mmCIF file of C-alpha atoms in Angstrom:
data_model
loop_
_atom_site.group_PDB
_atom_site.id
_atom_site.type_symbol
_atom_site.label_atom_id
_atom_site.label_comp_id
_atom_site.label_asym_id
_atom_site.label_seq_id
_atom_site.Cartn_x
_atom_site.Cartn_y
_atom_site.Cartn_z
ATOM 1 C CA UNK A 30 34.776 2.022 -76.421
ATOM 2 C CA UNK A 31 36.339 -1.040 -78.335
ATOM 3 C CA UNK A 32 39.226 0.269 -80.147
ATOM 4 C CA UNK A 33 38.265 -0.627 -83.358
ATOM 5 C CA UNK A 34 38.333 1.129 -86.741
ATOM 6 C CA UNK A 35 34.275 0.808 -86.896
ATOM 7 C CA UNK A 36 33.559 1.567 -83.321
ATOM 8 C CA UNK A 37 35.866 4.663 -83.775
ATOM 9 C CA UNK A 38 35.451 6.235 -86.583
ATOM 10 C CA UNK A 39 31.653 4.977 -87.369
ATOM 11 C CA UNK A 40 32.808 3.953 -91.541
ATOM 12 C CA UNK A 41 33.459 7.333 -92.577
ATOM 13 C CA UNK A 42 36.564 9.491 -93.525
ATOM 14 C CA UNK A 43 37.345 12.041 -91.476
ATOM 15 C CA UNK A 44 37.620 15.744 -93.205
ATOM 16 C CA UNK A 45 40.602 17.446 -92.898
ATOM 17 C CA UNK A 46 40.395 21.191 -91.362
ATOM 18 C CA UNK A 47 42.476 24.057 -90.774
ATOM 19 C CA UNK A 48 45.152 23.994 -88.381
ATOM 20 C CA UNK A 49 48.924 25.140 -88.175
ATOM 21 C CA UNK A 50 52.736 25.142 -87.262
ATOM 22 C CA UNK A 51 55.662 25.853 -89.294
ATOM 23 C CA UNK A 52 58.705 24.223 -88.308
ATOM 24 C CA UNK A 53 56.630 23.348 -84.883
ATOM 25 C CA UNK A 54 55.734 26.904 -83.998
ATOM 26 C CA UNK A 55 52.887 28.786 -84.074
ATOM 27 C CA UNK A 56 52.285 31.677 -86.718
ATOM 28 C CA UNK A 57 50.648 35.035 -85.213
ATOM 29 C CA UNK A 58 47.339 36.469 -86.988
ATOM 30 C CA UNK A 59 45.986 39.774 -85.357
ATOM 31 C CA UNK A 60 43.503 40.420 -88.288
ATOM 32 C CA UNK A 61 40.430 41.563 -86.359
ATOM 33 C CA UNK A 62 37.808 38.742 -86.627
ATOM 34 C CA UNK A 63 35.228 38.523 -88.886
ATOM 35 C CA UNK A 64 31.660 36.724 -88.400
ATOM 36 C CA UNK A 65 33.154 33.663 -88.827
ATOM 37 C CA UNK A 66 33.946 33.599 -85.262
ATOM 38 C CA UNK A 67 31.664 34.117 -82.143
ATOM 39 C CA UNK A 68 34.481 36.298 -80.476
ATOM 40 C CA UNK A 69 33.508 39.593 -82.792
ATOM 41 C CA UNK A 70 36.741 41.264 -80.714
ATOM 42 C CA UNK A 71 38.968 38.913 -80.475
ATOM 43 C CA UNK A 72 42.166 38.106 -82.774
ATOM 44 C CA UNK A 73 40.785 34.501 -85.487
ATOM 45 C CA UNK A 74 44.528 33.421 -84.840
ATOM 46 C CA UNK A 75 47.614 34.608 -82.471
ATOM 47 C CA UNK A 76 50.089 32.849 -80.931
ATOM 48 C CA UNK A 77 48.856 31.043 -78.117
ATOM 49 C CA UNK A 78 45.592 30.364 -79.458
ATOM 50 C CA UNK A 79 44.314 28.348 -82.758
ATOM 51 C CA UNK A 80 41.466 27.895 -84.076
ATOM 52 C CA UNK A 81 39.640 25.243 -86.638
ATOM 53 C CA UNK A 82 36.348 24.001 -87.786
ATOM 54 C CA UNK A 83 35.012 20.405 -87.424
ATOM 55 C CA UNK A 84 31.690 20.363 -88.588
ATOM 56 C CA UNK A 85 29.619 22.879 -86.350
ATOM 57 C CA UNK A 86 31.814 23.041 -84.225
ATOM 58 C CA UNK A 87 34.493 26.131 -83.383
ATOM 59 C CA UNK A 88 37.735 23.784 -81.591
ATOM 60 C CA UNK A 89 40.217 26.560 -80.386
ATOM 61 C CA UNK A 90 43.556 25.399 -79.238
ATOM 62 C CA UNK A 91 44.823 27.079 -76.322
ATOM 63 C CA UNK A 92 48.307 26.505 -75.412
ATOM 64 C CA UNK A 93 49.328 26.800 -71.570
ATOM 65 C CA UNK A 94 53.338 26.849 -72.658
ATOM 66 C CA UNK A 95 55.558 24.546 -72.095
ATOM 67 C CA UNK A 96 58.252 22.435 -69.578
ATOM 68 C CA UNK A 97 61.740 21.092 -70.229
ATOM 69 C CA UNK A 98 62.512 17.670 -69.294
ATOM 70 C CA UNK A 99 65.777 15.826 -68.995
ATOM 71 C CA UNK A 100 65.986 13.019 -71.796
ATOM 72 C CA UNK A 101 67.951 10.664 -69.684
ATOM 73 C CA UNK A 102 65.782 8.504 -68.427
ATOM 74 C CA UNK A 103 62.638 9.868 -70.307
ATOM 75 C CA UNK A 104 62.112 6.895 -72.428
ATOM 76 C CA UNK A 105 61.917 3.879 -70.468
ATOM 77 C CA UNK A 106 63.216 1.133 -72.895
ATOM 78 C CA UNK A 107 65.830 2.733 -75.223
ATOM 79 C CA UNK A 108 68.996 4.051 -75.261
ATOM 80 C CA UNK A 109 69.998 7.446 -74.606
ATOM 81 C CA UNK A 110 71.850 7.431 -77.384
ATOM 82 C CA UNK A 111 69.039 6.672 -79.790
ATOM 83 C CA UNK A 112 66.440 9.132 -78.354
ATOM 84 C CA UNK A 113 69.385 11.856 -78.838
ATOM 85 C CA UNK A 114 69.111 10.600 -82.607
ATOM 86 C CA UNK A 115 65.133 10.894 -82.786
ATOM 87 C CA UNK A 116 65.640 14.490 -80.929
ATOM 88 C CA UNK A 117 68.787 15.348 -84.065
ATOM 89 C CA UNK A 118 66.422 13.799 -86.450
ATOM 90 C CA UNK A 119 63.105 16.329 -85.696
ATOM 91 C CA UNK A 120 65.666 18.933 -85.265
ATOM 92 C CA UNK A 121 65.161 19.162 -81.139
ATOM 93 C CA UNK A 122 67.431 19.565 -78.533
ATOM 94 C CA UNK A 123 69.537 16.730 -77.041
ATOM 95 C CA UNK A 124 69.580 16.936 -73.771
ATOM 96 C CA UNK A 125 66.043 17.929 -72.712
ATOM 97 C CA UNK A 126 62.533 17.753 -74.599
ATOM 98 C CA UNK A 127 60.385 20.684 -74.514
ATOM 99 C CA UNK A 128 57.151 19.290 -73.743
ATOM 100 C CA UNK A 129 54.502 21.240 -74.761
ATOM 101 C CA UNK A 130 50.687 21.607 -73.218
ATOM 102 C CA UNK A 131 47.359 22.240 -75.484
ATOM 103 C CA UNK A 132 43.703 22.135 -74.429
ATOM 104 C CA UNK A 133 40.833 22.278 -76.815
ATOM 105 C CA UNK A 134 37.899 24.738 -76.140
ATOM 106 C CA UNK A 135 34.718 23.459 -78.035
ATOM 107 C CA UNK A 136 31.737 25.783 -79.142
ATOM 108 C CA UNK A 137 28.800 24.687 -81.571
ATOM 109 C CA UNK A 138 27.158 27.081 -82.862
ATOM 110 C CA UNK A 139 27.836 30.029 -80.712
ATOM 111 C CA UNK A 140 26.860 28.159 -77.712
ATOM 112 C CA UNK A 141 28.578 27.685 -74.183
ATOM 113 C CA UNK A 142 32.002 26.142 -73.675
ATOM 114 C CA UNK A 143 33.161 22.721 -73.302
ATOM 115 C CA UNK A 144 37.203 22.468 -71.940
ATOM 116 C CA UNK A 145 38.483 19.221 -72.678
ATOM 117 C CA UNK A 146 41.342 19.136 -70.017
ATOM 118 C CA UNK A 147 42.653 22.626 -68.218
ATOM 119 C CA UNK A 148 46.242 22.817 -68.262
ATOM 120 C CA UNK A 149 48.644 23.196 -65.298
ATOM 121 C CA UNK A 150 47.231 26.025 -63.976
ATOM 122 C CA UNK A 151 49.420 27.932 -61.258
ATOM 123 C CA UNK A 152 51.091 24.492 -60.029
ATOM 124 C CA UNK A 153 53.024 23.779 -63.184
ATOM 125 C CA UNK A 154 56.984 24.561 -64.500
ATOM 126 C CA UNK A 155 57.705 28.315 -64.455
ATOM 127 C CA UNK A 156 57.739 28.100 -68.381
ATOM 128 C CA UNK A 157 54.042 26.693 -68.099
ATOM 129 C CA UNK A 158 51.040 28.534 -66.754
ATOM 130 C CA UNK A 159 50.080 30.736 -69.604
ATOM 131 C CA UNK A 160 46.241 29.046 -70.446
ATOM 132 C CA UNK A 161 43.948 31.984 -68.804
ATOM 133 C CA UNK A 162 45.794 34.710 -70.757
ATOM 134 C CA UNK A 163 45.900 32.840 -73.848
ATOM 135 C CA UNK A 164 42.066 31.724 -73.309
ATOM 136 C CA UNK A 165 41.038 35.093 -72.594
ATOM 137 C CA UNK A 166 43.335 36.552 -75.556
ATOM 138 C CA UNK A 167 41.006 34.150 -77.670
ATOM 139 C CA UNK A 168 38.122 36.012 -76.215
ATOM 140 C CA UNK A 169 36.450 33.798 -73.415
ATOM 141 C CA UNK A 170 35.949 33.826 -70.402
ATOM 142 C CA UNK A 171 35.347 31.396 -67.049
ATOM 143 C CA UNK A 172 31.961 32.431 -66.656
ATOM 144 C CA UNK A 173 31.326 30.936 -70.555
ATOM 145 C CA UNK A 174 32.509 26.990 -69.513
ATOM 146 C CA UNK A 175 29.529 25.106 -69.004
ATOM 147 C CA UNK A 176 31.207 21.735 -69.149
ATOM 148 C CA UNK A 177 35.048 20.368 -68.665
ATOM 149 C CA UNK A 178 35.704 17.038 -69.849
ATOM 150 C CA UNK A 179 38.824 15.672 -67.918
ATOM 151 C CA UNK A 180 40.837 13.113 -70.385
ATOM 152 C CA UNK A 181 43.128 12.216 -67.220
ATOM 153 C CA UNK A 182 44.172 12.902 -63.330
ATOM 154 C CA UNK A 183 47.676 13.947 -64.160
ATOM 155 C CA UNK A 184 48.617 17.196 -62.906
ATOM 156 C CA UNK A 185 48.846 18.644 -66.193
ATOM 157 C CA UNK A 186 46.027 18.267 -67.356
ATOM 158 C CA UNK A 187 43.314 18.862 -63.955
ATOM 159 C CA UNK A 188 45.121 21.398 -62.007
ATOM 160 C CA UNK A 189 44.252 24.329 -64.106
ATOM 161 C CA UNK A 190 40.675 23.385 -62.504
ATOM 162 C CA UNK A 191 41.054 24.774 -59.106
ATOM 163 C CA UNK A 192 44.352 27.684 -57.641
ATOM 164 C CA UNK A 193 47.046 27.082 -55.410
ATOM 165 C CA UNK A 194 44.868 28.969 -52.915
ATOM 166 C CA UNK A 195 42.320 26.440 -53.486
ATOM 167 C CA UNK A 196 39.983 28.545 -55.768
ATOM 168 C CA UNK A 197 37.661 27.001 -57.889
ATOM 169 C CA UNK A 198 38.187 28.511 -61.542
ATOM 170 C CA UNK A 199 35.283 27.234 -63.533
ATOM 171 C CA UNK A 200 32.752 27.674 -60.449
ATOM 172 C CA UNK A 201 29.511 27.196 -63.035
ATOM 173 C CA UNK A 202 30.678 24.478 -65.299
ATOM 174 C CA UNK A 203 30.046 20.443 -64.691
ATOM 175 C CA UNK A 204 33.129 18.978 -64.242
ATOM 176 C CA UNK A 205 32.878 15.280 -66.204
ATOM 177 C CA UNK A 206 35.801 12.588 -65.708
ATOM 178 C CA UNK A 207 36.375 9.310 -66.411
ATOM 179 C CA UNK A 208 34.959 6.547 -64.451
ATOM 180 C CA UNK A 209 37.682 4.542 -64.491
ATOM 181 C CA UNK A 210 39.888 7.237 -64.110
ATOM 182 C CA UNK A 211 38.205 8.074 -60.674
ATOM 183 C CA UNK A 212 37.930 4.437 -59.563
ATOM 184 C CA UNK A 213 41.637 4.585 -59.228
ATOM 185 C CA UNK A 214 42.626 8.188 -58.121
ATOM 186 C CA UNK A 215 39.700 7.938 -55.454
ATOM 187 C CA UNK A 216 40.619 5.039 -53.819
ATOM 188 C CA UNK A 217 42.174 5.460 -50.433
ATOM 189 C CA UNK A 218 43.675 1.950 -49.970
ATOM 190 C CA UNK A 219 45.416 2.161 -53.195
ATOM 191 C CA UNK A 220 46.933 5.580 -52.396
ATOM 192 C CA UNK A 221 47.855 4.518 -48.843
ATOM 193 C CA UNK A 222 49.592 1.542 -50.649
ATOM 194 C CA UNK A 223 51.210 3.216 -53.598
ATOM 195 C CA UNK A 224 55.058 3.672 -53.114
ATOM 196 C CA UNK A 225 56.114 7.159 -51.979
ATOM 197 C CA UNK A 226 57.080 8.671 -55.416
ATOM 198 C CA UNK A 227 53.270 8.295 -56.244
ATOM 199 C CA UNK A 228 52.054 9.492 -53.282
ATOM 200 C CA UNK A 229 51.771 12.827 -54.309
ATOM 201 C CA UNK A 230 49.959 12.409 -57.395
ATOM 202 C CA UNK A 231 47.029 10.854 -55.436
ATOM 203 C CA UNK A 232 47.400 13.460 -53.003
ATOM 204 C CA UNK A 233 46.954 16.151 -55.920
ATOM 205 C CA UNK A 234 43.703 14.194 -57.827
ATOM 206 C CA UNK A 235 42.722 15.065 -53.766
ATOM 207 C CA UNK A 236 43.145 18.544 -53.633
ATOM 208 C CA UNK A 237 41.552 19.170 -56.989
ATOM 209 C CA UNK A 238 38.256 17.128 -56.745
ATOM 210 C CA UNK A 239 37.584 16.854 -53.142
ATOM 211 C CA UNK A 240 36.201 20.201 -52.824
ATOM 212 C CA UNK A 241 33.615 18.791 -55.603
ATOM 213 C CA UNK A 242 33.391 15.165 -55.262
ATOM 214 C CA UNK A 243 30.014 15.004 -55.053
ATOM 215 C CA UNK A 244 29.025 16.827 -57.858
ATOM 216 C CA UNK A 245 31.543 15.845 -60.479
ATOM 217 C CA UNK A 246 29.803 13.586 -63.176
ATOM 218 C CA UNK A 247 31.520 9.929 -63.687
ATOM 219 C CA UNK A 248 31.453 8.757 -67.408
ATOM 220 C CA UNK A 249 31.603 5.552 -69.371
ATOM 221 C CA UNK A 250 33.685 4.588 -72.405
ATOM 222 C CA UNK A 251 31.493 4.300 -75.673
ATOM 223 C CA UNK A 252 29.240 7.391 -74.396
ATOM 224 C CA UNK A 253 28.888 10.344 -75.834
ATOM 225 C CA UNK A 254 29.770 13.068 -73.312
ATOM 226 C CA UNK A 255 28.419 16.070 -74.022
ATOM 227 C CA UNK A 256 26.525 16.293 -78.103
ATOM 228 C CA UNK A 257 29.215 15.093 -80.513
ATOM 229 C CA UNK A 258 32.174 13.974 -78.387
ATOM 230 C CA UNK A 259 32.327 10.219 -77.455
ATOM 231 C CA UNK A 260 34.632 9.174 -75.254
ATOM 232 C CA UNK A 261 36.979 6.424 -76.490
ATOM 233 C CA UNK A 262 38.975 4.122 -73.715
ATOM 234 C CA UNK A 263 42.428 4.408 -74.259
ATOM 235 C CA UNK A 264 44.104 3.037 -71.502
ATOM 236 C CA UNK A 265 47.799 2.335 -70.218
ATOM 237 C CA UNK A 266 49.077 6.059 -69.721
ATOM 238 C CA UNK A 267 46.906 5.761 -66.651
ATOM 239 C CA UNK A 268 44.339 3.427 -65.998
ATOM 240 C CA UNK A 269 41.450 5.352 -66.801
ATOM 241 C CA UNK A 270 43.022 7.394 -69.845
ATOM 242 C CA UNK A 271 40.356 8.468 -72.114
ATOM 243 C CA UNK A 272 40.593 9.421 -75.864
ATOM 244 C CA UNK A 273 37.549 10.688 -77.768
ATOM 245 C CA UNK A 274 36.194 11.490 -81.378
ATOM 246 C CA UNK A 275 34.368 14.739 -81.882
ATOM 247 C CA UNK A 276 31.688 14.665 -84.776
ATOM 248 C CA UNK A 277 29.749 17.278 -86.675
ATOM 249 C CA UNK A 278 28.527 16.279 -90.105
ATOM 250 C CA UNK A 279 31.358 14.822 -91.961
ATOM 251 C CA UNK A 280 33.896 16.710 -90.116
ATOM 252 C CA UNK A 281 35.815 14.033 -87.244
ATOM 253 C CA UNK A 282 38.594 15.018 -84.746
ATOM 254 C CA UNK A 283 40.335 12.345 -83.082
ATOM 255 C CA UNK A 284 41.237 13.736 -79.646
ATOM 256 C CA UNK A 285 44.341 11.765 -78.958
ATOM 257 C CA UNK A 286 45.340 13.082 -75.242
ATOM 258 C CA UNK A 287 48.241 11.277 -73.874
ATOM 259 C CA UNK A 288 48.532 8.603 -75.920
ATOM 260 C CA UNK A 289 51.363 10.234 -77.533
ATOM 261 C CA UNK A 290 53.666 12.420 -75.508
ATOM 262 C CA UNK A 291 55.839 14.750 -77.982
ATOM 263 C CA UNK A 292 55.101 13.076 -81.813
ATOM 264 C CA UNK A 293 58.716 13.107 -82.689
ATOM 265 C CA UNK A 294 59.849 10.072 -80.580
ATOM 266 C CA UNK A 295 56.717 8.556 -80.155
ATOM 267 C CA UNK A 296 54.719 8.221 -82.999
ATOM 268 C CA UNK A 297 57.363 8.019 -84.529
ATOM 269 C CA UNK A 298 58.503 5.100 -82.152
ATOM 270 C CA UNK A 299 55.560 3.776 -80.544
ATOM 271 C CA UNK A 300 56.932 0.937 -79.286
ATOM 272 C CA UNK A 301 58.780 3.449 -77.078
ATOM 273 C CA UNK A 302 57.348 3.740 -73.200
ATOM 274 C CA UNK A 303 57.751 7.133 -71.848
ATOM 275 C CA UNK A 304 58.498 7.141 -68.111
ATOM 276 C CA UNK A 305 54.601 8.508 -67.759
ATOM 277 C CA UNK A 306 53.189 5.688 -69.033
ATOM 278 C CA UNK A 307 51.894 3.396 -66.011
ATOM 279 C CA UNK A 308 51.579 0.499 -67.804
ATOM 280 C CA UNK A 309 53.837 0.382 -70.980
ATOM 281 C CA UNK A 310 52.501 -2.872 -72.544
ATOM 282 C CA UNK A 311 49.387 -1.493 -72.537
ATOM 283 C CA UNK A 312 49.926 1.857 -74.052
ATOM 284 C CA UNK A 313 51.961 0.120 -76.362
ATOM 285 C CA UNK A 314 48.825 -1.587 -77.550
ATOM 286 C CA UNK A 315 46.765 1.246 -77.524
ATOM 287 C CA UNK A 316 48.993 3.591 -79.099
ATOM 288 C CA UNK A 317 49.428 1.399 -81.860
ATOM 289 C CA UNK A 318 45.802 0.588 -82.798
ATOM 290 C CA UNK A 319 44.707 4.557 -82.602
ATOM 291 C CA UNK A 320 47.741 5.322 -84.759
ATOM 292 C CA UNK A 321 46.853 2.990 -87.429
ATOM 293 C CA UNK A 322 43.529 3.869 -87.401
ATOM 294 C CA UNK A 323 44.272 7.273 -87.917
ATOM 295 C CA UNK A 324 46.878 6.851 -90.746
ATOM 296 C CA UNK A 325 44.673 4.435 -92.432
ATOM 297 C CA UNK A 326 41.080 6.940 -92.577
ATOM 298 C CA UNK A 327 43.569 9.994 -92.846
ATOM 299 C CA UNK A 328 42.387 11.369 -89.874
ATOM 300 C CA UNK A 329 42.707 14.927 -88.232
ATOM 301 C CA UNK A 330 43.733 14.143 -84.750
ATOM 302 C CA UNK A 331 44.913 16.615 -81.799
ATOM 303 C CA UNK A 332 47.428 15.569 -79.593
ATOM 304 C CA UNK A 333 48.181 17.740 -76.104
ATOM 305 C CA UNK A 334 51.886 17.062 -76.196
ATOM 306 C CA UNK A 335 51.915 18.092 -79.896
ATOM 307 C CA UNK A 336 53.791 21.219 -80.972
ATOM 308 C CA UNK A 337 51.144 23.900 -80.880
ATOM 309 C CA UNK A 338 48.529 24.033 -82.130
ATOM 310 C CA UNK A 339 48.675 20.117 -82.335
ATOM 311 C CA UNK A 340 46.730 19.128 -84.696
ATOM 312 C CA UNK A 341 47.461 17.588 -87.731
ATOM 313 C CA UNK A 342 47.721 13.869 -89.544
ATOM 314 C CA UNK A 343 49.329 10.844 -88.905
ATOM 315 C CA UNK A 344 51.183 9.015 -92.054
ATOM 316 C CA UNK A 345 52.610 5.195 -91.866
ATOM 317 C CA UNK A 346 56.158 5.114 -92.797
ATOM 318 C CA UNK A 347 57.570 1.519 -92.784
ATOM 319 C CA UNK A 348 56.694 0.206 -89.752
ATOM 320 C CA UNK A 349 56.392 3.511 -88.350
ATOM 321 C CA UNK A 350 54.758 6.463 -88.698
ATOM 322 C CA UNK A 351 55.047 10.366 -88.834
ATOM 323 C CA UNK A 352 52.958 13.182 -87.112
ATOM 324 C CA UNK A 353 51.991 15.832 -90.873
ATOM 325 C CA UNK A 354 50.473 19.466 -88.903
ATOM 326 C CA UNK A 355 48.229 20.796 -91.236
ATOM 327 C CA UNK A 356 48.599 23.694 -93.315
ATOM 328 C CA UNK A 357 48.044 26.721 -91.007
ATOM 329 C CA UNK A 358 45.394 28.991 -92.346
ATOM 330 C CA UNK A 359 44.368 32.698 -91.536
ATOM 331 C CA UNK A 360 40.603 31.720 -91.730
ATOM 332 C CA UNK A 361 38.412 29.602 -89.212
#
């Protein structure tokens, strides 16, 4: 999809909805819920779940904890010094940032589940790992996913798809990715020729979706994946990195993915490459124009590196901008 404020966001505003954090952590609720949500036992709000309306749609955050890592080196071109500042600014730690994982589970209308992304699951940082007791907390279950929508092939965000032991977790569900995405990660003469540190990446886009390679689903920018999310290209982080907008009604969520890692240094510095990024210039770009759009339709948008539940609004300031969370809120 053409990242443009038409193509995006289709003329309209986007409505704000519910969503929380209060000084960048979650609040607990453990009010039984009410028929507002389709899980009659389950908690509306706690603290590793979240969740908000957008339109018909039911968007629970579910957060799959978190990992520390060292700021030196983090942010490819500036100073140590000044993203210790950024970190004193936002009120962080300054010598590692605690980087933060959230998926969105999508249900319309009390229908099955669509994942977008899956978390790290038992392959991640000992802090990380939490997702299937959180998702299950919120009151679903495996056998529920009918679809997961893959954003990216970094580890954090596929290998929640399939165990350690090499079990498949989401056995039923059609497993949709990127086409670009898989162009890249797929392709054995560009993994025998990557250099050595990036070896292992390819090697774990291999373990995850070989088992299922020929039954996962390849998608196109500018399509609609599954009714009401259309995938957006947003590359740079990787070369298949996919953004989309979910739509129900008037109500719009900008699914941001990766283009941001952790909104204090970089939206609020997004001319700052994060040592993730494959191709800085280019998420530079990106980063930019889905930023501004945001800002300028005051936009909801979800970010996975977000503090939970990571979602919120994005505000220009100067030639910057600032990542707003939205009032947290008892009710769905």
């Amino acid at each position: 999809m053409t990242l443009t404020r038409r193509a995006v966001l289709a003329g309209s505003a986007i409505a704000a909805t519910s969503a929380t954090t209060l000084g960048g952590q979650a609040l607990a609720q453990t009010t039984p819920s009410t028929a507002t949500s389709p899980q009659a036992d389950a908690a509306q709000q706690a603290p590793g779940f979240y969740r908000y309306k957008v339109g018909d749609f039911e968007v629970t955050a579910v957060n799959d904890g978190f990992a520390r890592r060292p700021l030196e080196g983090f942010v490819r071109n500036a100073e140590l010094a000044q993203v210790q500042q950024a970190m004193q600014e936002a009120f962080l730690p300054g010598d590692a940032l605690p980087i933060t994982f959230t998926t969105l589970v999508l249900r319309r209308n009390g229908g099955g589940l669509t994942l977008i992304d899956t978390g790290n699951g038992d392959m991640g940082a000992p802090t990380s790992g939490h997702w299937m007791k959180n998702f299950r907390a919120a009151g679903f279950d495996p056998s529920q996913v009918e679809t997961v929508v893959i954003s990216h092939f970094h580890g954090d965000h596929i290998n929640g798809l399939r165990l350690k032991d090499g079990t498949a977790v989401f056995p039923k569900a059609q497993v949709m990715v990127p086409a670009a995405e898989w162009a890249f990660w797929m392709d054995d003469a560009r993994m025998n020729q990557a250099p050595e540190a990036m070896k292992g990446a390819f090697q774990g886009v291999r373990r995850v979706f070989g088992p299922i390679a020929n039954d996962v689903k390849r998608y196109e920018a500018d399509k609609e994946v599954v009714p009401g999310l259309t995938a957006i290209a947003a590359p740079g982080h990787t070369p298949g990195h996919t953004a989309y907008m979910l739509s129900s009604g008037s109500g719009k969520l900008m699914v941001m993915s990766d283009i941001t890692n952790h909104p204090a240094l970089f939206v609020r510095n997004p001319d700052w490459a994060a040592v993730f990024d494959m191709d800085a210039d280019q998420a530079r770009a990106t980063r930019h124009k889905m930023l501004d759009m945001a800002a300028t339709e005051r936009a909801q948008v979800a970010f996975y590196h977000a503090p939970f539940p990571a979602t919120g609004h994005i505000a220009k300031d100067g030639n910057r901008y600032r990542f707003v969370p939205v009032q947290w809120s008892p009710a769905v």
